[in-house]
PDB file of C-alpha atoms in Angstrom:
ATOM      1  CA  MET X 276      12.440   2.594  23.011  1.00 46.00           C
ATOM      2  CA  GLU X 277       9.207   3.863  21.476  1.00 45.00           C
ATOM      3  CA  ALA X 278       8.538   0.426  19.986  1.00 45.00           C
ATOM      4  CA  ILE X 279       9.111  -1.232  23.371  1.00 41.00           C
ATOM      5  CA  ARG X 280       6.821   1.283  25.092  1.00 40.00           C
ATOM      6  CA  ARG X 281       4.055   0.573  22.592  1.00 42.00           C
ATOM      7  CA  LEU X 282       4.519  -3.166  23.053  1.00 38.00           C
ATOM      8  CA  LEU X 283       4.223  -2.825  26.830  1.00 35.00           C
ATOM      9  CA  ILE X 284       1.056  -0.744  26.475  1.00 32.00           C
ATOM     10  CA  ALA X 285      -0.429  -3.368  24.160  1.00 37.00           C
ATOM     11  CA  VAL X 286       0.403  -6.188  26.592  1.00 34.00           C
ATOM     12  CA  LEU X 287      -1.054  -4.311  29.560  1.00 32.00           C
ATOM     13  CA  ALA X 288      -4.171  -3.486  27.580  1.00 33.00           C
ATOM     14  CA  SER X 289      -4.646  -7.135  26.657  1.00 36.00           C
ATOM     15  CA  LEU X 290      -4.224  -8.198  30.292  1.00 34.00           C
ATOM     16  CA  ALA X 291      -6.758  -5.593  31.364  1.00 34.00           C
ATOM     17  CA  PHE X 292      -9.171  -6.996  28.826  1.00 36.00           C
ATOM     18  CA  VAL X 293      -8.727 -10.635  29.899  1.00 38.00           C
ATOM     19  CA  ALA X 294      -8.703 -10.153  33.670  1.00 38.00           C
ATOM     20  CA  PRO X 295     -12.380  -9.236  34.154  1.00 41.00           C
ATOM     21  CA  HIS X 296     -13.395 -12.390  32.257  1.00 65.00           C
ATOM     22  CA  THR X 297     -12.118 -14.808  34.882  1.00 62.00           C
ATOM     23  CA  THR X 298     -12.779 -15.173  38.596  1.00 61.00           C
ATOM     24  CA  ALA X 299     -10.147 -15.468  41.311  1.00 54.00           C
ATOM     25  CA  ASN X 300     -10.264 -19.267  41.077  1.00 68.00           C
ATOM     26  CA  GLY X 301      -9.805 -19.257  37.316  1.00 81.00           C
ATOM     27  CA  LEU X 302     -13.438 -19.825  36.368  1.00 93.00           C
ATOM     28  CA  PRO X 303     -15.111 -17.641  33.736  1.00 95.00           C
ATOM     29  CA  ALA X 304     -16.718 -14.506  35.131  1.00 95.00           C
ATOM     30  CA  GLU X 305     -19.797 -15.122  32.993  1.00 96.00           C
ATOM     31  CA  VAL X 306     -21.223 -17.834  30.779  1.00 97.00           C
ATOM     32  CA  ARG X 307     -23.742 -17.525  27.965  1.00 97.00           C
ATOM     33  CA  LEU X 308     -26.155 -20.420  27.670  1.00 96.00           C
ATOM     34  CA  ALA X 309     -28.617 -21.516  25.019  1.00 94.00           C
ATOM     35  CA  ALA X 310     -32.167 -22.457  26.001  1.00 90.00           C
ATOM     36  CA  ILE X 311     -35.013 -23.949  23.966  1.00 82.00           C
ATOM     37  CA  GLU X 312     -37.806 -21.521  23.166  1.00 74.00           C
ATOM     38  CA  GLY X 313     -41.248 -21.928  24.730  1.00 71.00           C
ATOM     39  CA  VAL X 314     -40.602 -24.806  27.156  1.00 77.00           C
ATOM     40  CA  PRO X 315     -42.194 -24.257  30.630  1.00 78.00           C
ATOM     41  CA  SER X 316     -39.585 -26.200  32.604  1.00 88.00           C
ATOM     42  CA  ALA X 317     -36.726 -24.186  31.103  1.00 89.00           C
ATOM     43  CA  LYS X 318     -37.452 -21.278  33.454  1.00 90.00           C
ATOM     44  CA  ALA X 319     -37.117 -23.534  36.487  1.00 92.00           C
ATOM     45  CA  ALA X 320     -33.893 -25.033  35.148  1.00 95.00           C
ATOM     46  CA  ARG X 321     -32.560 -21.551  34.508  1.00 94.00           C
ATOM     47  CA  GLN X 322     -33.249 -20.411  38.085  1.00 95.00           C
ATOM     48  CA  ILE X 323     -31.601 -23.492  39.591  1.00 97.00           C
ATOM     49  CA  LEU X 324     -28.529 -22.974  37.442  1.00 97.00           C
ATOM     50  CA  GLU X 325     -28.356 -19.264  38.216  1.00 97.00           C
ATOM     51  CA  ILE X 326     -28.205 -20.111  41.930  1.00 97.00           C
ATOM     52  CA  ALA X 327     -25.504 -22.714  41.290  1.00 98.00           C
ATOM     53  CA  TYR X 328     -23.411 -20.367  39.167  1.00 98.00           C
ATOM     54  CA  GLN X 329     -23.838 -17.577  41.714  1.00 97.00           C
ATOM     55  CA  ARG X 330     -22.238 -19.781  44.365  1.00 96.00           C
ATOM     56  CA  LEU X 331     -19.222 -20.082  42.097  1.00 96.00           C
ATOM     57  CA  GLY X 332     -19.121 -16.350  41.431  1.00 96.00           C
ATOM     58  CA  VAL X 333     -20.043 -16.832  37.778  1.00 97.00           C
ATOM     59  CA  GLY X 334     -22.701 -14.746  36.046  1.00 96.00           C
ATOM     60  CA  VAL X 335     -25.210 -16.246  33.602  1.00 96.00           C
ATOM     61  CA  SER X 336     -27.005 -14.942  30.544  1.00 95.00           C
ATOM     62  CA  VAL X 337     -29.455 -17.056  28.553  1.00 94.00           C
ATOM     63  CA  MET X 338     -30.399 -16.855  24.878  1.00 93.00           C
ATOM     64  CA  GLU X 339     -33.613 -18.578  23.768  1.00 90.00           C
ATOM     65  CA  VAL X 340     -33.172 -20.140  20.350  1.00 87.00           C
ATOM     66  CA  PRO X 341     -34.599 -23.100  18.374  1.00 85.00           C
ATOM     67  CA  THR X 342     -33.475 -26.430  19.811  1.00 82.00           C
ATOM     68  CA  LYS X 343     -31.022 -27.569  17.131  1.00 84.00           C
ATOM     69  CA  ARG X 344     -29.462 -24.133  16.846  1.00 89.00           C
ATOM     70  CA  ALA X 345     -28.987 -24.151  20.630  1.00 90.00           C
ATOM     71  CA  LEU X 346     -27.037 -27.395  20.398  1.00 91.00           C
ATOM     72  CA  LEU X 347     -24.927 -26.156  17.502  1.00 93.00           C
ATOM     73  CA  LEU X 348     -24.059 -22.896  19.262  1.00 94.00           C
ATOM     74  CA  ALA X 349     -23.023 -24.729  22.420  1.00 95.00           C
ATOM     75  CA  ASP X 350     -21.086 -27.368  20.488  1.00 95.00           C
ATOM     76  CA  ASN X 351     -19.174 -25.007  18.201  1.00 95.00           C
ATOM     77  CA  GLY X 352     -18.344 -22.577  21.006  1.00 95.00           C
ATOM     78  CA  GLY X 353     -20.592 -19.747  19.849  1.00 95.00           C
ATOM     79  CA  LEU X 354     -22.131 -20.009  23.315  1.00 96.00           C
ATOM     80  CA  ASP X 355     -20.702 -21.554  26.481  1.00 97.00           C
ATOM     81  CA  GLY X 356     -23.295 -24.259  26.993  1.00 97.00           C
ATOM     82  CA  ASP X 357     -26.812 -25.602  26.670  1.00 96.00           C
ATOM     83  CA  LEU X 358     -29.329 -25.267  29.484  1.00 95.00           C
ATOM     84  CA  TYR X 359     -30.384 -28.912  29.546  1.00 95.00           C
ATOM     85  CA  ARG X 360     -30.522 -32.016  27.378  1.00 93.00           C
ATOM     86  CA  VAL X 361     -30.881 -35.770  27.615  1.00 92.00           C
ATOM     87  CA  ASP X 362     -27.816 -37.889  26.864  1.00 89.00           C
ATOM     88  CA  ALA X 363     -29.366 -39.410  23.756  1.00 86.00           C
ATOM     89  CA  VAL X 364     -29.472 -35.969  22.160  1.00 86.00           C
ATOM     90  CA  ALA X 365     -26.266 -34.433  23.473  1.00 87.00           C
ATOM     91  CA  SER X 366     -24.159 -37.485  22.607  1.00 86.00           C
ATOM     92  CA  ASN X 367     -24.284 -36.426  18.958  1.00 89.00           C
ATOM     93  CA  TYR X 368     -22.338 -33.257  19.781  1.00 93.00           C
ATOM     94  CA  PRO X 369     -18.744 -34.206  20.664  1.00 93.00           C
ATOM     95  CA  ASN X 370     -17.708 -30.828  22.059  1.00 96.00           C
ATOM     96  CA  LEU X 371     -20.300 -30.875  24.851  1.00 96.00           C
ATOM     97  CA  VAL X 372     -19.323 -31.884  28.378  1.00 96.00           C
ATOM     98  CA  ARG X 373     -22.013 -33.152  30.751  1.00 96.00           C
ATOM     99  CA  VAL X 374     -22.293 -31.685  34.239  1.00 97.00           C
ATOM    100  CA  GLU X 375     -22.326 -34.929  36.175  1.00 96.00           C
ATOM    101  CA  PHE X 376     -25.296 -34.324  38.437  1.00 97.00           C
ATOM    102  CA  PRO X 377     -28.892 -34.637  37.211  1.00 97.00           C
ATOM    103  CA  LEU X 378     -30.614 -31.309  36.768  1.00 97.00           C
ATOM    104  CA  LEU X 379     -34.260 -32.380  36.275  1.00 97.00           C
ATOM    105  CA  GLN X 380     -36.309 -35.564  35.914  1.00 97.00           C
ATOM    106  CA  GLY X 381     -39.160 -35.811  33.448  1.00 96.00           C
ATOM    107  CA  LYS X 382     -41.629 -38.048  31.688  1.00 96.00           C
ATOM    108  CA  LEU X 383     -43.289 -37.949  28.296  1.00 97.00           C
ATOM    109  CA  LEU X 384     -47.070 -38.333  28.465  1.00 96.00           C
ATOM    110  CA  ALA X 385     -49.478 -39.399  25.748  1.00 96.00           C
ATOM    111  CA  VAL X 386     -52.640 -37.294  25.921  1.00 95.00           C
ATOM    112  CA  VAL X 387     -55.960 -38.363  24.375  1.00 93.00           C
ATOM    113  CA  ARG X 388     -59.493 -37.011  24.031  1.00 89.00           C
ATOM    114  CA  GLU X 389     -61.211 -40.107  25.411  1.00 73.00           C
ATOM    115  CA  THR X 390     -60.875 -40.013  29.188  1.00 58.00           C
ATOM    116  CA  GLU X 391     -61.615 -43.735  29.643  1.00 52.00           C
ATOM    117  CA  ASN X 392     -58.572 -44.826  27.633  1.00 55.00           C
ATOM    118  CA  HIS X 393     -55.615 -46.224  29.536  1.00 61.00           C
ATOM    119  CA  ASP X 394     -53.557 -47.165  26.489  1.00 72.00           C
ATOM    120  CA  LEU X 395     -52.661 -45.575  23.202  1.00 75.00           C
ATOM    121  CA  PRO X 396     -55.578 -45.629  20.746  1.00 72.00           C
ATOM    122  CA  HIS X 397     -55.545 -48.128  17.899  1.00 69.00           C
ATOM    123  CA  SER X 398     -54.241 -47.003  14.537  1.00 67.00           C
ATOM    124  CA  PRO X 399     -57.114 -46.032  12.210  1.00 66.00           C
ATOM    125  CA  LYS X 400     -57.353 -48.303   9.140  1.00 69.00           C
ATOM    126  CA  ASN X 401     -53.835 -49.618   9.702  1.00 75.00           C
ATOM    127  CA  GLN X 402     -52.429 -46.140   9.183  1.00 85.00           C
ATOM    128  CA  PRO X 403     -49.809 -44.775  11.631  1.00 92.00           C
ATOM    129  CA  LEU X 404     -51.169 -42.822  14.553  1.00 92.00           C
ATOM    130  CA  ARG X 405     -50.792 -39.099  14.108  1.00 95.00           C
ATOM    131  CA  VAL X 406     -49.266 -37.409  17.146  1.00 97.00           C
ATOM    132  CA  SER X 407     -48.835 -33.695  17.770  1.00 97.00           C
ATOM    133  CA  VAL X 408     -45.462 -32.819  19.271  1.00 96.00           C
ATOM    134  CA  LEU X 409     -43.807 -29.559  20.183  1.00 92.00           C
ATOM    135  CA  ARG X 410     -41.400 -28.496  17.455  1.00 88.00           C
ATOM    136  CA  GLY X 411     -37.864 -29.034  18.713  1.00 84.00           C
ATOM    137  CA  ALA X 412     -38.867 -31.514  21.435  1.00 87.00           C
ATOM    138  CA  ILE X 413     -36.427 -34.088  20.127  1.00 88.00           C
ATOM    139  CA  ILE X 414     -37.370 -36.706  22.731  1.00 91.00           C
ATOM    140  CA  ALA X 415     -40.999 -36.583  21.605  1.00 94.00           C
ATOM    141  CA  GLU X 416     -40.160 -36.591  17.895  1.00 93.00           C
ATOM    142  CA  ASP X 417     -37.775 -39.542  18.234  1.00 93.00           C
ATOM    143  CA  LYS X 418     -40.188 -41.527  20.407  1.00 94.00           C
ATOM    144  CA  ALA X 419     -43.033 -40.972  17.943  1.00 95.00           C
ATOM    145  CA  ARG X 420     -40.970 -42.368  15.075  1.00 95.00           C
ATOM    146  CA  GLU X 421     -39.738 -45.240  17.241  1.00 94.00           C
ATOM    147  CA  LEU X 422     -43.369 -46.200  17.906  1.00 93.00           C
ATOM    148  CA  GLY X 423     -44.233 -46.003  14.220  1.00 93.00           C
ATOM    149  CA  MET X 424     -46.278 -42.817  14.599  1.00 95.00           C
ATOM    150  CA  GLU X 425     -46.431 -39.806  12.327  1.00 95.00           C
ATOM    151  CA  PRO X 426     -45.259 -36.712  14.244  1.00 96.00           C
ATOM    152  CA  ILE X 427     -47.148 -33.516  13.436  1.00 97.00           C
ATOM    153  CA  LEU X 428     -45.028 -30.573  14.555  1.00 95.00           C
ATOM    154  CA  ALA X 429     -46.599 -27.681  16.471  1.00 94.00           C
ATOM    155  CA  ASP X 430     -45.057 -24.305  17.243  1.00 91.00           C
ATOM    156  CA  ASP X 431     -46.226 -24.240  20.880  1.00 90.00           C
ATOM    157  CA  TYR X 432     -48.256 -26.278  23.351  1.00 92.00           C
ATOM    158  CA  ASP X 433     -51.444 -24.372  22.536  1.00 94.00           C
ATOM    159  CA  GLN X 434     -51.150 -25.647  18.988  1.00 96.00           C
ATOM    160  CA  VAL X 435     -50.320 -29.149  20.253  1.00 96.00           C
ATOM    161  CA  ARG X 436     -53.612 -29.071  22.180  1.00 96.00           C
ATOM    162  CA  SER X 437     -55.656 -27.567  19.363  1.00 96.00           C
ATOM    163  CA  LEU X 438     -54.551 -30.238  16.904  1.00 97.00           C
ATOM    164  CA  LEU X 439     -55.813 -32.920  19.287  1.00 96.00           C
ATOM    165  CA  GLU X 440     -59.059 -31.154  20.166  1.00 95.00           C
ATOM    166  CA  LEU X 441     -59.884 -30.609  16.483  1.00 94.00           C
ATOM    167  CA  GLY X 442     -59.248 -34.264  15.684  1.00 93.00           C
ATOM    168  CA  ARG X 443     -56.365 -33.571  13.344  1.00 95.00           C
ATOM    169  CA  VAL X 444     -54.193 -35.943  15.363  1.00 96.00           C
ATOM    170  CA  ASP X 445     -54.982 -39.054  17.387  1.00 93.00           C
ATOM    171  CA  VAL X 446     -52.781 -38.291  20.368  1.00 95.00           C
ATOM    172  CA  ALA X 447     -50.522 -35.548  21.717  1.00 96.00           C
ATOM    173  CA  PHE X 448     -47.137 -35.941  23.392  1.00 97.00           C
ATOM    174  CA  VAL X 449     -46.610 -33.616  26.362  1.00 96.00           C
ATOM    175  CA  SER X 450     -43.636 -33.414  28.699  1.00 94.00           C
ATOM    176  CA  ASP X 451     -44.021 -33.303  32.463  1.00 95.00           C
ATOM    177  CA  VAL X 452     -40.780 -32.170  34.092  1.00 95.00           C
ATOM    178  CA  GLU X 453     -40.812 -32.306  37.884  1.00 95.00           C
ATOM    179  CA  GLY X 454     -44.574 -31.642  37.849  1.00 93.00           C
ATOM    180  CA  ILE X 455     -44.196 -28.641  35.547  1.00 92.00           C
ATOM    181  CA  SER X 456     -46.441 -29.299  32.572  1.00 91.00           C
ATOM    182  CA  PRO X 457     -48.957 -27.533  30.312  1.00 90.00           C
ATOM    183  CA  LEU X 458     -51.541 -30.112  31.477  1.00 90.00           C
ATOM    184  CA  THR X 459     -52.153 -28.057  34.632  1.00 86.00           C
ATOM    185  CA  ASN X 460     -53.604 -25.280  32.482  1.00 86.00           C
ATOM    186  CA  GLU X 461     -57.413 -25.153  32.483  1.00 87.00           C
ATOM    187  CA  HIS X 462     -57.480 -25.234  28.679  1.00 89.00           C
ATOM    188  CA  TRP X 463     -56.364 -28.872  28.828  1.00 91.00           C
ATOM    189  CA  HIS X 464     -59.150 -30.048  31.168  1.00 87.00           C
ATOM    190  CA  ARG X 465     -60.999 -31.978  28.430  1.00 88.00           C
ATOM    191  CA  LEU X 466     -57.873 -33.971  27.578  1.00 92.00           C
ATOM    192  CA  LYS X 467     -56.332 -36.661  29.753  1.00 91.00           C
ATOM    193  CA  PRO X 468     -52.992 -38.480  29.735  1.00 92.00           C
ATOM    194  CA  ILE X 469     -52.988 -42.235  29.527  1.00 91.00           C
ATOM    195  CA  ARG X 470     -51.871 -43.945  32.704  1.00 85.00           C
ATOM    196  CA  LYS X 471     -48.395 -45.116  31.731  1.00 91.00           C
ATOM    197  CA  PRO X 472     -45.775 -42.590  30.553  1.00 94.00           C
ATOM    198  CA  VAL X 473     -44.452 -43.110  27.047  1.00 95.00           C
ATOM    199  CA  THR X 474     -40.923 -42.778  28.435  1.00 95.00           C
ATOM    200  CA  THR X 475     -39.000 -41.157  31.274  1.00 96.00           C
ATOM    201  CA  PHE X 476     -35.848 -39.090  30.968  1.00 95.00           C
ATOM    202  CA  THR X 477     -33.187 -37.185  32.861  1.00 96.00           C
ATOM    203  CA  PHE X 478     -32.018 -33.722  31.919  1.00 96.00           C
ATOM    204  CA  TYR X 479     -28.391 -32.717  32.420  1.00 97.00           C
ATOM    205  CA  HIS X 480     -26.724 -29.353  31.985  1.00 97.00           C
ATOM    206  CA  TYR X 481     -24.053 -29.257  29.260  1.00 97.00           C
ATOM    207  CA  LEU X 482     -21.081 -26.984  28.711  1.00 97.00           C
ATOM    208  CA  ASN X 483     -18.655 -26.565  25.854  1.00 97.00           C
ATOM    209  CA  GLN X 484     -15.551 -28.672  26.472  1.00 96.00           C
ATOM    210  CA  ARG X 485     -13.455 -25.572  27.145  1.00 96.00           C
ATOM    211  CA  HIS X 486     -15.351 -25.348  30.442  1.00 97.00           C
ATOM    212  CA  ALA X 487     -14.623 -28.902  31.651  1.00 96.00           C
ATOM    213  CA  VAL X 488     -13.237 -27.617  34.963  1.00 96.00           C
ATOM    214  CA  LEU X 489     -16.331 -25.482  35.513  1.00 97.00           C
ATOM    215  CA  ALA X 490     -18.502 -28.548  34.829  1.00 97.00           C
ATOM    216  CA  ASP X 491     -16.807 -30.398  37.687  1.00 97.00           C
ATOM    217  CA  HIS X 492     -17.419 -27.488  40.078  1.00 97.00           C
ATOM    218  CA  LEU X 493     -21.059 -27.207  39.006  1.00 98.00           C
ATOM    219  CA  ALA X 494     -21.762 -30.886  39.630  1.00 98.00           C
ATOM    220  CA  LYS X 495     -20.725 -30.465  43.257  1.00 98.00           C
ATOM    221  CA  VAL X 496     -22.802 -27.306  43.702  1.00 98.00           C
ATOM    222  CA  LEU X 497     -25.905 -28.862  42.134  1.00 98.00           C
ATOM    223  CA  GLU X 498     -25.571 -31.784  44.538  1.00 98.00           C
ATOM    224  CA  GLN X 499     -25.388 -29.281  47.415  1.00 98.00           C
ATOM    225  CA  LEU X 500     -28.519 -27.467  46.226  1.00 98.00           C
ATOM    226  CA  GLU X 501     -30.435 -30.738  46.170  1.00 97.00           C
ATOM    227  CA  ARG X 502     -29.135 -31.844  49.567  1.00 98.00           C
ATOM    228  CA  GLU X 503     -30.007 -28.478  51.117  1.00 97.00           C
ATOM    229  CA  GLY X 504     -33.536 -28.540  49.682  1.00 97.00           C
ATOM    230  CA  ILE X 505     -33.010 -25.384  47.629  1.00 97.00           C
ATOM    231  CA  LYS X 506     -33.706 -27.149  44.343  1.00 97.00           C
ATOM    232  CA  ALA X 507     -36.960 -28.558  45.746  1.00 96.00           C
ATOM    233  CA  GLU X 508     -38.005 -25.072  46.896  1.00 96.00           C
ATOM    234  CA  VAL X 509     -37.424 -23.609  43.429  1.00 95.00           C
ATOM    235  CA  LEU X 510     -39.442 -26.364  41.760  1.00 95.00           C
ATOM    236  CA  GLU X 511     -42.297 -26.093  44.258  1.00 94.00           C
ATOM    237  CA  SER X 512     -42.438 -22.338  43.676  1.00 92.00           C
ATOM    238  CA  PHE X 513     -42.805 -22.920  39.929  1.00 89.00           C
ATOM    239  CA  ARG X 514     -45.484 -25.555  40.484  1.00 88.00           C
ATOM    240  CA  ARG X 515     -47.488 -23.192  42.721  1.00 85.00           C
ATOM    241  CA  ASP X 516     -47.144 -20.394  40.199  1.00 78.00           C
ATOM    242  CA  GLN X 517     -48.292 -22.716  37.442  1.00 73.00           C
ATOM    243  CA  HIS X 518     -51.396 -23.774  39.375  1.00 64.00           C
ATOM    244  CA  SER X 519     -52.261 -20.185  40.276  1.00 62.00           C
ATOM    245  CA  LYS X 520     -52.341 -19.339  36.552  1.00 62.00           C
ATOM    246  CA  SER X 521     -54.469 -22.364  35.673  1.00 55.00           C
TER     247      SER X 521
END
């Protein structure tokens, strides 16, 4: 009888431990997401997702980590998902499930010192153009190599800018995500993007495959937030805040 009593206590204790970790509809009570360090648009993405998760009764915590570590943590289940990625990057991680509604739209801009230029500068002495890119910005790194450029990695956008201003690179790659970009900062006023974006991209939210059901729910909620104008309000608030700090 004592053995049975202990077994019952152990079972009840395990149920008490599991219960708070799921909602009434079977969704997790909280998810832990990875986010890339030092990216301006990540804060906007985080707020949009927090609103979406709140509608589902799911809490969110975010850990800022280097980009490749973020993907690994989401893929191997160390965390529940990755804040946002493009398909070309996430497709290399088989355990990630895409939330099938676009989170953010963006474009990659080439920034130069000469304001009259409308195209990429010519390579000096038939050497590859040197381009400063934010470390971990995989889209920018891949595009630079695709165009035959030499990517020079920078730890933050201030360093990206400094490398261009000091002439250590020929061009800088800067992301503009829904109008959220370091180019609005007054420190960039002497530098101008060329007219045509280097490329455009779509960010999606990704979850570990164990949350496939949650991904389906989130896609519907994100569509609702866009239809109701809530997503646009969040983005406009970030754009205003960005301009007020410029």
